[in-house]
mmCIF file of C-alpha atoms in Angstrom:
data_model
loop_
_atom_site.group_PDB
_atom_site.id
_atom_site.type_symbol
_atom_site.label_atom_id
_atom_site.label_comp_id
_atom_site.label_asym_id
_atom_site.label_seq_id
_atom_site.Cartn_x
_atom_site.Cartn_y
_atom_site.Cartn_z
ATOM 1 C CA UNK Q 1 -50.185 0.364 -34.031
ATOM 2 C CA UNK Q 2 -48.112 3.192 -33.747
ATOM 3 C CA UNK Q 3 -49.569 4.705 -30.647
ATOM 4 C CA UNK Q 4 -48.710 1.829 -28.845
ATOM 5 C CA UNK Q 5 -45.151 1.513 -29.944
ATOM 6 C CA UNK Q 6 -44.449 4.958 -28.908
ATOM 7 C CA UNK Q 7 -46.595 3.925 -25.360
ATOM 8 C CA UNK Q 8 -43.552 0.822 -25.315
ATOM 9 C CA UNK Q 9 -41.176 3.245 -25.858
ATOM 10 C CA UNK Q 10 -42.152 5.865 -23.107
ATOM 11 C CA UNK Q 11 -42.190 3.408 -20.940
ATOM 12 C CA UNK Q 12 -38.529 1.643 -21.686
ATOM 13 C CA UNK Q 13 -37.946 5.099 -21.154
ATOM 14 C CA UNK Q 14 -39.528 5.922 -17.924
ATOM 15 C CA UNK Q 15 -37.830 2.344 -16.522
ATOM 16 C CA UNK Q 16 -34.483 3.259 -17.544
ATOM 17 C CA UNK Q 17 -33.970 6.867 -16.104
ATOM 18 C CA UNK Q 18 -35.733 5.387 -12.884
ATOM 19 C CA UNK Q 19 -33.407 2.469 -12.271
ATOM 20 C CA UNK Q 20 -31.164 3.235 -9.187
ATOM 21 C CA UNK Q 21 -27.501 2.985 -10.219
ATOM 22 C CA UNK Q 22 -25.093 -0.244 -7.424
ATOM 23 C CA UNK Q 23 -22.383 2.980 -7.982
ATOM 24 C CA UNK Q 24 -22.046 5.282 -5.380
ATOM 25 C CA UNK Q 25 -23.331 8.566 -6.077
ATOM 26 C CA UNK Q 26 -21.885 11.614 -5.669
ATOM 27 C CA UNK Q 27 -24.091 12.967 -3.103
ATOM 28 C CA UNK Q 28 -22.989 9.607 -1.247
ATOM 29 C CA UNK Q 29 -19.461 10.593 -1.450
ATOM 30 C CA UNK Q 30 -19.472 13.493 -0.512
ATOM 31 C CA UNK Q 31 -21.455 12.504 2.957
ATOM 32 C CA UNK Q 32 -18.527 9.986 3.424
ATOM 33 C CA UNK Q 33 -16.045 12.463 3.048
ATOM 34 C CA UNK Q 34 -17.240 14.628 5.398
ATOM 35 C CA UNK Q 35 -17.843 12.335 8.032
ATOM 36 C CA UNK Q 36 -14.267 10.896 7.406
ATOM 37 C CA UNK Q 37 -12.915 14.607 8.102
ATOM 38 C CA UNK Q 38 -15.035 14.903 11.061
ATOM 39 C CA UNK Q 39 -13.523 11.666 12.622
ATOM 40 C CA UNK Q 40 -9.977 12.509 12.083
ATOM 41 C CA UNK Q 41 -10.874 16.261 13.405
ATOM 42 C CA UNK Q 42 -12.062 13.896 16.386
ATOM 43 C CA UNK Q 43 -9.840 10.942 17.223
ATOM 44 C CA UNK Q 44 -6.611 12.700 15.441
ATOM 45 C CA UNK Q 45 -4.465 11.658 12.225
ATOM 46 C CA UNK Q 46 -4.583 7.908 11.101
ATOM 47 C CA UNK Q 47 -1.411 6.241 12.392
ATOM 48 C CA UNK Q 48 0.938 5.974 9.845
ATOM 49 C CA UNK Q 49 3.148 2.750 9.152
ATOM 50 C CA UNK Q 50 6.503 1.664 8.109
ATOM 51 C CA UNK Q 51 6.450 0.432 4.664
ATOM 52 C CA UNK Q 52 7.792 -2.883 5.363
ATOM 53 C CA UNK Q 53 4.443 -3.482 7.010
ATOM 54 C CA UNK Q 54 2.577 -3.543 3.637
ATOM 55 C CA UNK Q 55 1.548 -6.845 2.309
ATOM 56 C CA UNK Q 56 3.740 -6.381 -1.313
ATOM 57 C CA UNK Q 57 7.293 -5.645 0.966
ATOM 58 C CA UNK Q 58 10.039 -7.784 0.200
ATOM 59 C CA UNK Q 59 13.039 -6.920 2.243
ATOM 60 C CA UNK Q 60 15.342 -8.299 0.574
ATOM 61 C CA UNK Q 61 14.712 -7.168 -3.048
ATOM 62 C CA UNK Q 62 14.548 -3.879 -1.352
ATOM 63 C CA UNK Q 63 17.768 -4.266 -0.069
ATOM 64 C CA UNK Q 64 19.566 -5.147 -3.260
ATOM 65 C CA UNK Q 65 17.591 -2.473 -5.445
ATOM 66 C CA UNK Q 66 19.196 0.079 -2.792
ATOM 67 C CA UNK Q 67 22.463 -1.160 -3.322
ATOM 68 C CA UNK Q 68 22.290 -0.977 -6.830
ATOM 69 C CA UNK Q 69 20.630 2.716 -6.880
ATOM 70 C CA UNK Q 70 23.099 3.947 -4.842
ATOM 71 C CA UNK Q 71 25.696 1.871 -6.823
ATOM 72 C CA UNK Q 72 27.288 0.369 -4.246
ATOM 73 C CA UNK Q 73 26.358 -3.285 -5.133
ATOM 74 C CA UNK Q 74 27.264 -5.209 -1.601
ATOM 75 C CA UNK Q 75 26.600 -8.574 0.508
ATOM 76 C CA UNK Q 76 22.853 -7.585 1.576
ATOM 77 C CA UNK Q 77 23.328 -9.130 5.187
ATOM 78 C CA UNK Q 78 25.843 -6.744 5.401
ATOM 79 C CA UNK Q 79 23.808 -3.836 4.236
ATOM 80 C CA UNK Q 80 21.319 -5.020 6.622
ATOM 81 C CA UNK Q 81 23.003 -4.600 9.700
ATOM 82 C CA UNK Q 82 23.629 -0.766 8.814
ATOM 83 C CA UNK Q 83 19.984 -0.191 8.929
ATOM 84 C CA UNK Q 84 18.893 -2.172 12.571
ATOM 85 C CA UNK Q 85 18.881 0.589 14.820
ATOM 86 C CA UNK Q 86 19.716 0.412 18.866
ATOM 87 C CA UNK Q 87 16.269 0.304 19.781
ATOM 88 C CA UNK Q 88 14.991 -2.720 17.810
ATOM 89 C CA UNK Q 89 14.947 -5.006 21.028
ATOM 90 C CA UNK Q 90 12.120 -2.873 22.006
ATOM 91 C CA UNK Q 91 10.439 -4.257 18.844
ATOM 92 C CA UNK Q 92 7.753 -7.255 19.591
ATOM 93 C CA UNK Q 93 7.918 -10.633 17.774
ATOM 94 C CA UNK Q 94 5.117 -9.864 16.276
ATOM 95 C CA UNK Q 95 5.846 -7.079 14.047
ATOM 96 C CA UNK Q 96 8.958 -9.196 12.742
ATOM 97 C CA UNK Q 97 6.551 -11.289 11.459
ATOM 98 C CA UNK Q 98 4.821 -8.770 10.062
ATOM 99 C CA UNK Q 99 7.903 -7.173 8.278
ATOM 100 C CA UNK Q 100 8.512 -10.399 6.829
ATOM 101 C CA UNK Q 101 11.609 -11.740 9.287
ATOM 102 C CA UNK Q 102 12.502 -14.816 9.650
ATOM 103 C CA UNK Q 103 14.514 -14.190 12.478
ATOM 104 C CA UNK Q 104 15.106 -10.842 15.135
ATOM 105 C CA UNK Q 105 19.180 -8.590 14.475
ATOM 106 C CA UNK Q 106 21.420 -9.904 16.646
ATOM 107 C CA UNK Q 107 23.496 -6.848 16.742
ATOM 108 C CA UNK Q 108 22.951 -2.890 16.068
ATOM 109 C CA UNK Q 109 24.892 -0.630 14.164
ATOM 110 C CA UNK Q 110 26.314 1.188 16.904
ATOM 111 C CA UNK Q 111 29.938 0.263 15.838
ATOM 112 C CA UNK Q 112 29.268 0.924 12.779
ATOM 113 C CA UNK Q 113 28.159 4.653 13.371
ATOM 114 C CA UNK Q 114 30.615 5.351 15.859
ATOM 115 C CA UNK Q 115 33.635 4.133 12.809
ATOM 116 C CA UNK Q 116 31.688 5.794 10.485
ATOM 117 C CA UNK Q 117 31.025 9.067 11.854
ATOM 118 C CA UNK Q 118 35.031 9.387 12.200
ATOM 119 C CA UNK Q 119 35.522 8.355 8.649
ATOM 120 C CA UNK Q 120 32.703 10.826 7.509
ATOM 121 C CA UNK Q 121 34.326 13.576 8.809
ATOM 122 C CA UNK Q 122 37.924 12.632 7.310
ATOM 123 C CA UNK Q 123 35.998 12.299 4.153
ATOM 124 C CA UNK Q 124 34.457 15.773 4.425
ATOM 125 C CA UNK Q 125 37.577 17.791 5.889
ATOM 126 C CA UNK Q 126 39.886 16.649 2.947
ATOM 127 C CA UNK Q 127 37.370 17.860 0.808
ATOM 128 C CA UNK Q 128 37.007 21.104 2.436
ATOM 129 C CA UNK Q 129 40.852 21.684 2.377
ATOM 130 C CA UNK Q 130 40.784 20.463 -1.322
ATOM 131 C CA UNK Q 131 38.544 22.611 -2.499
ATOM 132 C CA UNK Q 132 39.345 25.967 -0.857
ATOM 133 C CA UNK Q 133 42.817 25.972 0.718
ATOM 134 C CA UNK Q 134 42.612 29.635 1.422
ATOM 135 C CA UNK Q 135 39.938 29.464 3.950
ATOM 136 C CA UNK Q 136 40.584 30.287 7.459
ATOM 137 C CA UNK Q 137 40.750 27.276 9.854
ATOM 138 C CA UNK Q 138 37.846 28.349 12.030
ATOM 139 C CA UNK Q 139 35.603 28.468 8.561
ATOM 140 C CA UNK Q 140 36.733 24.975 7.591
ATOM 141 C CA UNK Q 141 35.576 23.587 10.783
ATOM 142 C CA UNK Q 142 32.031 25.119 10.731
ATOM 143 C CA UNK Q 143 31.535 24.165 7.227
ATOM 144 C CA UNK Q 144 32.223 20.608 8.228
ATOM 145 C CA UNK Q 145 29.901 20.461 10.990
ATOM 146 C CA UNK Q 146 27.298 22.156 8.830
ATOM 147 C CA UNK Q 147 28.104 18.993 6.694
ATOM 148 C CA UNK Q 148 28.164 16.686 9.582
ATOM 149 C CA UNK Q 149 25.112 17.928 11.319
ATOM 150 C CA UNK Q 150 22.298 15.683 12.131
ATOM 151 C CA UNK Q 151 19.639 17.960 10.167
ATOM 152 C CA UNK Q 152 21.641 17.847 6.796
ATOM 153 C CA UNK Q 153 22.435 14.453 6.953
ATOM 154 C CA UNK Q 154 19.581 12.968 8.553
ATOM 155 C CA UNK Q 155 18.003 14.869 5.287
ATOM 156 C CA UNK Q 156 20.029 13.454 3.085
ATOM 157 C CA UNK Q 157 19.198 9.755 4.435
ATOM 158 C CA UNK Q 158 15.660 10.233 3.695
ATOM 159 C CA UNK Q 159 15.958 11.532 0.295
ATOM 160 C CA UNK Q 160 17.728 8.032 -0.152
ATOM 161 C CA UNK Q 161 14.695 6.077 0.793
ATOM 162 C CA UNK Q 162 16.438 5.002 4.126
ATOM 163 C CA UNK Q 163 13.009 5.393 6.194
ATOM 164 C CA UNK Q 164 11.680 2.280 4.304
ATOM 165 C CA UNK Q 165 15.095 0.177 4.966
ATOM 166 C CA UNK Q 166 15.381 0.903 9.007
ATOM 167 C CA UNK Q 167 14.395 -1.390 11.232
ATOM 168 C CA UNK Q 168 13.955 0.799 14.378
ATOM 169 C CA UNK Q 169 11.123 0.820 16.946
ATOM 170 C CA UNK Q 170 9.180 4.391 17.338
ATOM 171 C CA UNK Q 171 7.833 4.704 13.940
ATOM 172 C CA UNK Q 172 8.118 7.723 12.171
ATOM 173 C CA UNK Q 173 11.580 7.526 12.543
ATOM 174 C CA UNK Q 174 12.990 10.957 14.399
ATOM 175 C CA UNK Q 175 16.297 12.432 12.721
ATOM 176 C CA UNK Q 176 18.625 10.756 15.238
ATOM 177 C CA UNK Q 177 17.928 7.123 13.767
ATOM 178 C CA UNK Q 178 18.539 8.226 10.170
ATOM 179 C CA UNK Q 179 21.506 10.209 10.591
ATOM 180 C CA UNK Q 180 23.298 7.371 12.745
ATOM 181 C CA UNK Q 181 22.065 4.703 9.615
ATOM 182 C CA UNK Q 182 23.302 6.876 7.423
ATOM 183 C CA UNK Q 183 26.711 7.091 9.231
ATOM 184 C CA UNK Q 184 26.436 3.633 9.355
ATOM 185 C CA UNK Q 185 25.748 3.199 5.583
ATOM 186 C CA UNK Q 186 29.455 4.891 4.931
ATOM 187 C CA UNK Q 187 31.458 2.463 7.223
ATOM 188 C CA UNK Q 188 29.615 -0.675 5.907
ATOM 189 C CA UNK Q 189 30.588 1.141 1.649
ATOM 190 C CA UNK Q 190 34.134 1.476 3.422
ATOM 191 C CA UNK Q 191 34.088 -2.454 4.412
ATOM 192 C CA UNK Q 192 32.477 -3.957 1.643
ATOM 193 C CA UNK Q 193 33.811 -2.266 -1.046
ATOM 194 C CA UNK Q 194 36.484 0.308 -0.703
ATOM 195 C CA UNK Q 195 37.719 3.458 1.454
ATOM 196 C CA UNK Q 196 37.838 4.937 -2.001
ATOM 197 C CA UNK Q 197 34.016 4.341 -3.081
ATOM 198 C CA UNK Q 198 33.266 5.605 0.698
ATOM 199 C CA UNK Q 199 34.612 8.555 -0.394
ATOM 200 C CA UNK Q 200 33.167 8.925 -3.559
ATOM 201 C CA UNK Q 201 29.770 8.419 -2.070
ATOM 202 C CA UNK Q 202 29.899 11.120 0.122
ATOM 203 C CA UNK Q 203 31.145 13.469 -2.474
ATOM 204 C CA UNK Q 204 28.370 12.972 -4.174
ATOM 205 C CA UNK Q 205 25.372 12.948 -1.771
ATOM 206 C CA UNK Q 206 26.881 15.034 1.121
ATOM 207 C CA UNK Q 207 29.808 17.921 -0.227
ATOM 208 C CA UNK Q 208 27.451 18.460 -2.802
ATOM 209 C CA UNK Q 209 25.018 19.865 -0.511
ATOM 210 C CA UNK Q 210 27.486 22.681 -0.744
ATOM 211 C CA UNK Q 211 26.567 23.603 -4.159
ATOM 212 C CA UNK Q 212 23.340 25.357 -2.907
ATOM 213 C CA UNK Q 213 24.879 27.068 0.146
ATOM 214 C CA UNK Q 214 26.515 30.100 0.744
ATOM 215 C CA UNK Q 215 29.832 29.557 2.762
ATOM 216 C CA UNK Q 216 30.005 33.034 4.477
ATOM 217 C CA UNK Q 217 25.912 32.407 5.270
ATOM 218 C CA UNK Q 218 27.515 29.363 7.436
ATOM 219 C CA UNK Q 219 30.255 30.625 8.698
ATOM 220 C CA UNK Q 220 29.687 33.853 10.125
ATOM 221 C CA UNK Q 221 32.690 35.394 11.247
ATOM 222 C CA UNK Q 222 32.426 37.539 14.473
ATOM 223 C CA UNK Q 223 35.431 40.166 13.666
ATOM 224 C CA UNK Q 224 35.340 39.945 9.756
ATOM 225 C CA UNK Q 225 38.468 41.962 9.196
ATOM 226 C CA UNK Q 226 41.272 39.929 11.411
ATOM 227 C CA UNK Q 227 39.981 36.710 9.198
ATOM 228 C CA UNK Q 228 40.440 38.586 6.137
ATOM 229 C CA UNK Q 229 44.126 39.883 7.107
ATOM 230 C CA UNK Q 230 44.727 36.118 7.764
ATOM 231 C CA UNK Q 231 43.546 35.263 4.006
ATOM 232 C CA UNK Q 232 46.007 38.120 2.438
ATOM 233 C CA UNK Q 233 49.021 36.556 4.776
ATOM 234 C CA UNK Q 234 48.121 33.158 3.482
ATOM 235 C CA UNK Q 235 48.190 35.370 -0.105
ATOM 236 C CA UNK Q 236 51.243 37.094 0.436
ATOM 237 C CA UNK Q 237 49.114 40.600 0.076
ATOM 238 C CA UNK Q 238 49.471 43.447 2.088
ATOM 239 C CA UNK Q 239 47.201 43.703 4.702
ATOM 240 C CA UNK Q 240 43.644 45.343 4.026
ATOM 241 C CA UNK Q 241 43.128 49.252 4.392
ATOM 242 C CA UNK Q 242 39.431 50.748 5.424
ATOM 243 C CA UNK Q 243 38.154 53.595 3.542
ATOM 244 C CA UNK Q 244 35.296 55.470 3.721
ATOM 245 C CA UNK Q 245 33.416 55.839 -0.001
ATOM 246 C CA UNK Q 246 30.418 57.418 0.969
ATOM 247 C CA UNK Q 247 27.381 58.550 4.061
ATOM 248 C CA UNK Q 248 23.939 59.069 3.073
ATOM 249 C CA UNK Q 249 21.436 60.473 5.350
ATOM 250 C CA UNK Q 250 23.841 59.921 8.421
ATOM 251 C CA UNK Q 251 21.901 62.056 11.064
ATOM 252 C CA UNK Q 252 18.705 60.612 9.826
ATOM 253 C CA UNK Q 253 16.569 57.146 11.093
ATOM 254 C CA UNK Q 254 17.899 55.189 8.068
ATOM 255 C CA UNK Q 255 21.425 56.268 7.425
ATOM 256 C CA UNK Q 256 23.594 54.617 4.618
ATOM 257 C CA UNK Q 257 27.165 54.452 5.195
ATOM 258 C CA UNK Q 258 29.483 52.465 2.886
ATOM 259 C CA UNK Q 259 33.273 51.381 3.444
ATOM 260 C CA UNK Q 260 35.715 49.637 1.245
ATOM 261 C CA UNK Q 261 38.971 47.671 1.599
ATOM 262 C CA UNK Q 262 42.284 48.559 -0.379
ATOM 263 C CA UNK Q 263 45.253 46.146 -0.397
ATOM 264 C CA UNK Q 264 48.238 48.010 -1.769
ATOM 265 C CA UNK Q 265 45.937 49.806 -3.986
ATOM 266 C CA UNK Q 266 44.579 47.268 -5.198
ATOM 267 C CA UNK Q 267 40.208 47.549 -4.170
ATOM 268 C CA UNK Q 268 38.803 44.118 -2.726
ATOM 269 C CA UNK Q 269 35.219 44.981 -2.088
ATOM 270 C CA UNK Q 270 32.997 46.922 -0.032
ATOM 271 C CA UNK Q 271 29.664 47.164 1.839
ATOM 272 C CA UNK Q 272 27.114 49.275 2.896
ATOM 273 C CA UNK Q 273 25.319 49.078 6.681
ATOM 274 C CA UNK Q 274 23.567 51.795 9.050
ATOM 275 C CA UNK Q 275 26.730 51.925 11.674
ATOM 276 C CA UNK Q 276 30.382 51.871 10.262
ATOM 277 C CA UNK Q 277 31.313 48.819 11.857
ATOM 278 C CA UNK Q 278 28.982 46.620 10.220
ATOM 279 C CA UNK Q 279 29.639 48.400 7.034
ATOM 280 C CA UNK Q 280 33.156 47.657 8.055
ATOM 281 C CA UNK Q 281 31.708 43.819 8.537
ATOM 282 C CA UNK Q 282 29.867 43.444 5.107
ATOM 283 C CA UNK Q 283 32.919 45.183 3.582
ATOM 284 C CA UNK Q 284 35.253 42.266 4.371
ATOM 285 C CA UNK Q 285 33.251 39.567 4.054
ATOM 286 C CA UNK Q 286 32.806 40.721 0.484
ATOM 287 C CA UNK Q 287 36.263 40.639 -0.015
ATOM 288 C CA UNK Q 288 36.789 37.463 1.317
ATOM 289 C CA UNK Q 289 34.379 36.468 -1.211
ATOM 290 C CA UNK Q 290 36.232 37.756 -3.668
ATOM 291 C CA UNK Q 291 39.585 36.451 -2.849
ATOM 292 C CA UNK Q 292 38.335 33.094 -2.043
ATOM 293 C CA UNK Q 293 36.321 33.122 -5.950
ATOM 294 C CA UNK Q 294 33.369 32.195 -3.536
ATOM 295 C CA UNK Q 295 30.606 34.124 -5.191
ATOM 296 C CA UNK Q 296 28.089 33.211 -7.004
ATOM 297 C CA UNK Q 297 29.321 34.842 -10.254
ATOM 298 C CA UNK Q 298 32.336 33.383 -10.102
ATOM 299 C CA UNK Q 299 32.202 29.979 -8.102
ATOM 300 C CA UNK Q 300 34.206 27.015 -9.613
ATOM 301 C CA UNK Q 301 32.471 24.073 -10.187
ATOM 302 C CA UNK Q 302 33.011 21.090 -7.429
ATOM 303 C CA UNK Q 303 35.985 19.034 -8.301
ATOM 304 C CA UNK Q 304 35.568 15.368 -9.097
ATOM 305 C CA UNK Q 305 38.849 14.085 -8.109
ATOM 306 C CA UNK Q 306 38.495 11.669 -5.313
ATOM 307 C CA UNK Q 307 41.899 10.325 -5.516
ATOM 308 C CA UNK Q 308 42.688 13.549 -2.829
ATOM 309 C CA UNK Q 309 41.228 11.208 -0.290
ATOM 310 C CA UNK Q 310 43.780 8.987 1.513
ATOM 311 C CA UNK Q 311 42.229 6.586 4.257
ATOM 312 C CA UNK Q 312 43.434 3.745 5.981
ATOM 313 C CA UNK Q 313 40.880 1.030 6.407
#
């Protein structure tokens, strides 16, 4: 009796470990994997979608969650129109359908980027003059088109999820379309709500790109000392005095030569280069730094007072 039991049980055994698993095995995956990679090394990337085109897109929750994440909580048809670029009528009726349309724009936001693109750069030139009132002219204005660039801003737009809101034909979306929604976005805040909460928004998502930049890394000035003569006239200091500190290895390949800048006795900064003109360079841009508290040692934190901003609508 118990021989046989123990035969039962071998076999029970010997059935189980032979049954063949539904599951995919690994061995399985890993063939379909490979031939996967071997495709797309073939016929190229998958083409990639908008994400209005999934089946779980609802454009118009979408729309009001942006507002509200943003906080800038606005009439969503107006919102809408920021987003349609120029080239939608190149769009077929069929892919309205699929983003879940019931009807095509009737209108781009060309007017709207045009207005706002002015307005941006109000916006951003107040701040500028706000914040450091001691900066030459010619630094002012290539801050603001750092600011006002296409790159940065376009940048900024996608970090805010605008890629999912435009409607625009040529999908992926290239950086012209998001940085003219984006300009758009600002006029349609300045409408809607208020010139003030225009400004406030792009204090906060486009001057504060500033906080991680280096002003004298933008603006590069090509004759370093006549800029910082203009910032001690605009200080009422004398103006700045070269003097050589020290020359290291001077007749060698790698020479070290280092120049400083007095005003009335008073030492700004210096800098150290191979020639004595660009030590004469770095040696004024350093004081610049220092007169204009730019550094990073000793940078003031980004003022919050939007009430500096005075637009008409």
């Amino acid at each position: 009796m118990l021989k046989s039991q123990n035969h039962i049980c071998k076999f029970y055994a010997r059935s189980c470990y032979s049954y063949k698993s539904p599951f995919p095995t690994l061995h399985y995956n890993r063939k379909r994997l490979q031939r996967i990679k071997q495709e797309q090394f073939v016929e190229g990337p998958p083409a990639s979608w908008p994400r209005s085109f999934f089946p779980n897109w609802n454009s118009v929750a979408e729309l009001r969650a942006f507002a509200f994440r943003i906080g800038e909580p606005m009439n969503i048809g107006f919102l809408r129109n920021a987003f349609v670029d120029r080239s939608f009528k190149r769009i077929p009726s069929e892919e309205y359908r699929i983003r879940k349309l019931k009807v095509a724009p009737e209108s781009d936001n060309s007017d709207l980027f045009w207005r706002g693109q002015n307005r941006l750069r109000e916006i951003v030139s107040s701040f500028l003059m706000h914040e450091y009132p001691s900066l030459p002219k010619n630094a002012l204005v290539a801050v603001s088109n750092y600011l006002l660039s296409e790159k940065v801003l376009s940048k900024i737009g996608r970090k805010l999820g605008l890629d999912d809101l435009i409607i625009a034909a040529d999908y992926p979306y290239n950086d012209s379309v998001v940085h003219r929604s984006f300009c758009a976005l600002v006029e349609t805040i300045a409408v809607n709500r208020s010139s003030h909460h225009a400004a406030q928004f792009v204090d906060d998502f486009v001057c504060s790109e500033l906080i991680t930049e280096d002003i004298f890394m933008i603006w590069k000035p090509p004759n370093a000392e006549e800029e910082l003569n203009s910032v001690l006239l605009h200080k009422n200091m004398a103006t700045a005095e070269p003097r050589n500190m020290y020359g290291a290895s001077t007749c060698s390949v790698l020479p070290a030569i280092s120049i400083c800048f007095f005003s009335d006795k008073n030492f700004l900064g210096s800098g150290t280069a191979e020639s004595i003109e660009e030590a004469k360079n770095e040696a004024a841009i350093n004081s610049m730094k220092f007169l204009l508290n730019s550094n990073w040692e000793s940078k003031k934190p980004v003022s919050a007072n939007f009430d500096r901003v005075e637009i008409k609508d």
